Coordinates of C-alpha atoms in Angstrom, one line a residue:
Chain A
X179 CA 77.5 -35.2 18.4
X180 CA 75.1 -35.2 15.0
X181 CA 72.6 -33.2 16.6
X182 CA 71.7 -29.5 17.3
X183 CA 69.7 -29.7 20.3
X184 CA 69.1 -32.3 22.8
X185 CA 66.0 -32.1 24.6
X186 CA 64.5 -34.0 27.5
X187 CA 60.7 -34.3 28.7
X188 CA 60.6 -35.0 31.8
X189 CA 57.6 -36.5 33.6
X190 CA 57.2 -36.3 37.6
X191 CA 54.0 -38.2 39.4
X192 CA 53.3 -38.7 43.1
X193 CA 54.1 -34.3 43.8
X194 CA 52.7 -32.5 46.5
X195 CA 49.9 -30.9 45.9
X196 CA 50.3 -27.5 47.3
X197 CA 53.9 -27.4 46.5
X198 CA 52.6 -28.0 42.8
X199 CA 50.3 -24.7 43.5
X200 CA 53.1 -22.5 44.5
X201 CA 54.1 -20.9 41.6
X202 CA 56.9 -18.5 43.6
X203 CA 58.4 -21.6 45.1
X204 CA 58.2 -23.0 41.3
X205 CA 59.8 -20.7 40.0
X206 CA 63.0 -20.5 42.3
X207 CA 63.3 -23.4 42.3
X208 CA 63.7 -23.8 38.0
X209 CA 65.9 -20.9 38.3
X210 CA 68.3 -22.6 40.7
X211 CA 68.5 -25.3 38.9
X212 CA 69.1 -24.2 35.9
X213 CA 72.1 -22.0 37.3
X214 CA 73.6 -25.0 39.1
X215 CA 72.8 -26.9 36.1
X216 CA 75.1 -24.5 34.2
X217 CA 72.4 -22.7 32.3
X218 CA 72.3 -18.5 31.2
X219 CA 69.3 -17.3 32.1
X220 CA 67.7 -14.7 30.0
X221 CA 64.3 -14.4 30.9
X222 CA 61.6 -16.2 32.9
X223 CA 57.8 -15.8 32.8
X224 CA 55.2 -18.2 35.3
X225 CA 51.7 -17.9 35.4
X226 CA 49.4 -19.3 37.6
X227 CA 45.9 -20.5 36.4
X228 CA 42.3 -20.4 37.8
X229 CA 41.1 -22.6 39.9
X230 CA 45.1 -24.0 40.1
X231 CA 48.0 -25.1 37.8
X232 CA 51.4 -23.0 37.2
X233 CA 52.9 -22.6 33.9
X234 CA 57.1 -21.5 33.5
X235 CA 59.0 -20.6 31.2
X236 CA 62.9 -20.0 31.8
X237 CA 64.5 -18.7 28.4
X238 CA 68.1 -19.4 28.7
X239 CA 70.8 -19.2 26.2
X240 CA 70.9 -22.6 25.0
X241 CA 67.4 -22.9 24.6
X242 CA 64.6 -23.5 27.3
X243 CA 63.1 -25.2 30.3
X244 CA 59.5 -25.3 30.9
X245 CA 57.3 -26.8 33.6
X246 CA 53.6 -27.1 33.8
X247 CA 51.6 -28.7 36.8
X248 CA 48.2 -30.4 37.6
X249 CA 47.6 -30.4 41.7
X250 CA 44.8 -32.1 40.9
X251 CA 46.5 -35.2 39.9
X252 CA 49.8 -34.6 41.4
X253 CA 52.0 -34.4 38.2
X254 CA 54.4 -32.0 36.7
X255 CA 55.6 -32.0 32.8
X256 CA 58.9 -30.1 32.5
X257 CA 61.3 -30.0 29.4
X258 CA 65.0 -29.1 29.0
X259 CA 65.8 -28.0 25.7
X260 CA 69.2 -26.5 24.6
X261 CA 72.1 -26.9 22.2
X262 CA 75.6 -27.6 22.9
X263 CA 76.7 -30.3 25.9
X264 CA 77.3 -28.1 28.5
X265 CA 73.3 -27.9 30.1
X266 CA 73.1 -30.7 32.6
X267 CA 69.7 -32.1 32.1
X268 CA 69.6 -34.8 34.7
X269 CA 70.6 -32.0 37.2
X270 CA 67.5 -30.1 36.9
X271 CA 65.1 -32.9 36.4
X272 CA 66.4 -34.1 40.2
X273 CA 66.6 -30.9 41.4
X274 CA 63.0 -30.4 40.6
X275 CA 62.2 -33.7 41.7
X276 CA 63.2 -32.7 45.4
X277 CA 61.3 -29.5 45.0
X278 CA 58.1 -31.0 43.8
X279 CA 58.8 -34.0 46.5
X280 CA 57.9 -36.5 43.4
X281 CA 57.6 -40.0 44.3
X282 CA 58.8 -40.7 40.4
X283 CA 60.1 -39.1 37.5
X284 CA 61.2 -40.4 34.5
X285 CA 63.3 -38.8 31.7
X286 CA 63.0 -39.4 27.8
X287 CA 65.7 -38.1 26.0
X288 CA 65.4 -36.7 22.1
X289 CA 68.0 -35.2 19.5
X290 CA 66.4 -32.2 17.7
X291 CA 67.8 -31.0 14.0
X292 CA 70.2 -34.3 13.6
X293 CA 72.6 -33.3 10.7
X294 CA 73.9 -35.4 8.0
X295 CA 78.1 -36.2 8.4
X296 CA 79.1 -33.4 6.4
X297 CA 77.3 -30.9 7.9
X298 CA 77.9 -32.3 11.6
X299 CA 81.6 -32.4 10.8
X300 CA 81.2 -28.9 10.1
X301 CA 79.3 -27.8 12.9
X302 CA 81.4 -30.0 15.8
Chain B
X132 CA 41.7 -39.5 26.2
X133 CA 44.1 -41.3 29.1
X134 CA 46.6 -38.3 29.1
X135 CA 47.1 -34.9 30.8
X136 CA 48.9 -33.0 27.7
X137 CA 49.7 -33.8 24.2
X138 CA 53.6 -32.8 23.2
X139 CA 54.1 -32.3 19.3
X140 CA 57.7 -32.0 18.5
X141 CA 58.5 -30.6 15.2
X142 CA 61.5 -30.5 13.5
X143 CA 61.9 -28.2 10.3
X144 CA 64.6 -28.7 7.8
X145 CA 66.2 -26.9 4.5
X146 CA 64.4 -23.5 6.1
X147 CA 65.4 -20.3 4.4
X148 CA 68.4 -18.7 5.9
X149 CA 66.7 -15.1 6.0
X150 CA 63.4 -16.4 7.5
X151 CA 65.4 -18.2 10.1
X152 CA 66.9 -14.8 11.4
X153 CA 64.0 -12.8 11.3
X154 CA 63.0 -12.1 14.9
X155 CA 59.5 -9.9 14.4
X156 CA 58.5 -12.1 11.3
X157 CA 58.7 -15.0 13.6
X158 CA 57.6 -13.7 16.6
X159 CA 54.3 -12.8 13.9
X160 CA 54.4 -15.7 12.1
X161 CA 53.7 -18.2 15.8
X162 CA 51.3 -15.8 17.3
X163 CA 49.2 -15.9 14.2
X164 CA 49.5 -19.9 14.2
X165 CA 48.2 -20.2 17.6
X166 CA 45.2 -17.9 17.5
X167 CA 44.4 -19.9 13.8
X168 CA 44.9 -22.9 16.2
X169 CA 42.4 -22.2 18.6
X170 CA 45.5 -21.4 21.0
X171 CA 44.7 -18.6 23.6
X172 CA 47.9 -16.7 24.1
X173 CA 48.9 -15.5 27.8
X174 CA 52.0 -14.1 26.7
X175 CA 55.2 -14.0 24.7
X176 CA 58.7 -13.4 24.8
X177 CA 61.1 -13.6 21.6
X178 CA 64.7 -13.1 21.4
X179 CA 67.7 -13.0 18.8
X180 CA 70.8 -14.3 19.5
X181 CA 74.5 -13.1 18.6
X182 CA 75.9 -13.9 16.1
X183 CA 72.0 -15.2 15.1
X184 CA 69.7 -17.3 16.2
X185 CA 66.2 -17.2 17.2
X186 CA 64.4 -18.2 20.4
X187 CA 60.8 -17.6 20.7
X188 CA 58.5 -19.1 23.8
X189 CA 54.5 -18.3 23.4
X190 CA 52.9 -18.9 26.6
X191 CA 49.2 -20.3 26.0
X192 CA 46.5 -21.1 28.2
X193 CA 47.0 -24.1 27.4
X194 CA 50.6 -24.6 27.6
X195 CA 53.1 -23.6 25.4
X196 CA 54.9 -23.2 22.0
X197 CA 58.3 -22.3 21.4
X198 CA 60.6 -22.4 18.4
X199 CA 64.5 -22.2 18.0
X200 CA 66.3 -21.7 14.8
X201 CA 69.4 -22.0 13.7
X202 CA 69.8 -20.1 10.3
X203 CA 73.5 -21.6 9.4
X204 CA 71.7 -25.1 9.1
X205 CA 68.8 -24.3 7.6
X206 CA 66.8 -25.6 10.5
X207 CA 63.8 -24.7 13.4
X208 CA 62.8 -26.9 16.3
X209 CA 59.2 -25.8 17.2
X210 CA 57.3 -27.4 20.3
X211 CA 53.6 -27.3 20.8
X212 CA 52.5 -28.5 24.0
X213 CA 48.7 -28.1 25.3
X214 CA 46.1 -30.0 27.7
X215 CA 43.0 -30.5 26.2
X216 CA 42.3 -31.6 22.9
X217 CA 41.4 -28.1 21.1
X218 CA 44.5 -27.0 19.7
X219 CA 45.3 -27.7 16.7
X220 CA 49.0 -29.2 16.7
X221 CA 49.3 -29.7 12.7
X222 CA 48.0 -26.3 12.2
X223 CA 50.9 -24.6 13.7
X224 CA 53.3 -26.6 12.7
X225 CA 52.2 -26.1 9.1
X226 CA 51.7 -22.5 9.0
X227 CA 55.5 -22.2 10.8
X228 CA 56.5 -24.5 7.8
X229 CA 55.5 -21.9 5.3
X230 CA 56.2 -19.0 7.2
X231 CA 60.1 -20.6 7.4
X232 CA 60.0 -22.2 3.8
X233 CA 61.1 -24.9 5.3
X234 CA 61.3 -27.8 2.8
X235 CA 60.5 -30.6 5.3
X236 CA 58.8 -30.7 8.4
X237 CA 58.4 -34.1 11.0
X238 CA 56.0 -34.3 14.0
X239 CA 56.6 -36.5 16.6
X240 CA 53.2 -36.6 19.0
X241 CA 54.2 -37.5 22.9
X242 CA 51.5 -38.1 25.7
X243 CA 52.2 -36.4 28.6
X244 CA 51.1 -37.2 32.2
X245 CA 49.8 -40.7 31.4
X246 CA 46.6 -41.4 34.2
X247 CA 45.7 -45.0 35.8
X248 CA 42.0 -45.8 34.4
X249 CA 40.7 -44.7 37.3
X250 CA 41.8 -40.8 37.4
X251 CA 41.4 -40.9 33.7
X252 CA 37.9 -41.7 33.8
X253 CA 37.9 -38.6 36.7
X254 CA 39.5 -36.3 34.6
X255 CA 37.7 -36.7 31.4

C-alpha cells in the first residue's frame, strides 16, 4: 500500500426516480451500508433541494461517503473516500445500487496522497 | 456541457504540519474559499481526529467540498464537486494551498453523470 486514501466515484444511471427523491430512504440506506461495509460513522447531514435532488454526507472515521442525485435524469454520483483497507467500497456502491434500483453503475477507483518508498515504509 | 457535475480532486503535498492540525483555521480557511468561489454554502461539519487529523465536509448548493489531512505526512486531499459551471474549482483549491502552505498542489478534473446527446441537449 503506497497510498493514504483510496477513493472511489461511483456513478449509477437508469435509478428510480422517486426513490432518487426520497432523501429519508437515502439516507438509511448510506448509513447501512456504510455499517455493513465496516465503516464508523460519525456524523451524517442530507439535504433535499427545490424543485428535487438530495445531497448526503456521511462523515465516518476513515473519511467520507457522499451521494448526490438528479431524478430528472435518473442518476446518482456517490463517492467512498477513506484511509486504511478495512472500508469495503464495492459493498456500498452495490448496496446503493439495490436501493437506487440502478440499471448500471460503474466504479473508478483513485489513490489519494501516494507516498514516496521511504515514507510508505514508514507509514505501512 | 455533456455532464451533470464536474469533480476536482486535489491532492496537496509538503503542507505545514501545524496548519494540517488546525481544525477552526481550516474549517475558516474552506468556508472562505467557497463563498470567493461563488459556492453557496448549506452547511458544514468539521472534525479532528485522535491522535490528529482533520476531516472537514462543506455542503454547497451545489454539491460539496471536503478536505482530509494528515499532518504526519505533510499532506491534504480536498474534493470540490458541483453541478453547474459557476464554481470556481481552481479558486479553492488555491486558496486551501496557501491556507495549508502546501508546497505542491495537483487537480485532477472528473465529469460526472455523463448524458446521451439527446438529454444533454435537454438539460443544458
Amino acid at each position: 500500500m503506497n497510498a493514504l486514501g483510496h477513493h472511489s466515484l461511483v456513478d449509477l444511471h437508469g435509478c428510480d426516480e422517486a426513490a432518487l427523491k426520497d432523501t429519508a430512504a437515502i439516507r438509511l440506506a448510506l448509513l447501512d451500508a456504510v455499517r455493513r461495509a465496516g465503516g464508523t460513522i460519525v456524523t451524517d447531514t442530507f439535504h433535499t433541494f427545490s424543485p428535487y435532488g438530495v445531497s448526503g454526507v456521511v462523515v465516518i472515521a476513515e473519511s467520507h461517503v457522499t451521494i448526490h442525485t438528479w431524478p430528472e435524469h435518473g442518476y446518482a454520483a456517490v463517492d467512498v473516500f477513506s484511509c486504511g483497507v478495512t472500508l469495503d467500497h464495492r459493498l456500498i456502491a452495490a448496496h446503493v445500487k439495490t436501493a437506487l434500483a440502478a440499471a448500471s453503475f460503474s466504479l473508478q477507483s483513485h489513490p489519494r496522497g501516494a507516498l514516496p518508498p521511504v515514507a510508505a515504509a514508514r507509514a505501512s
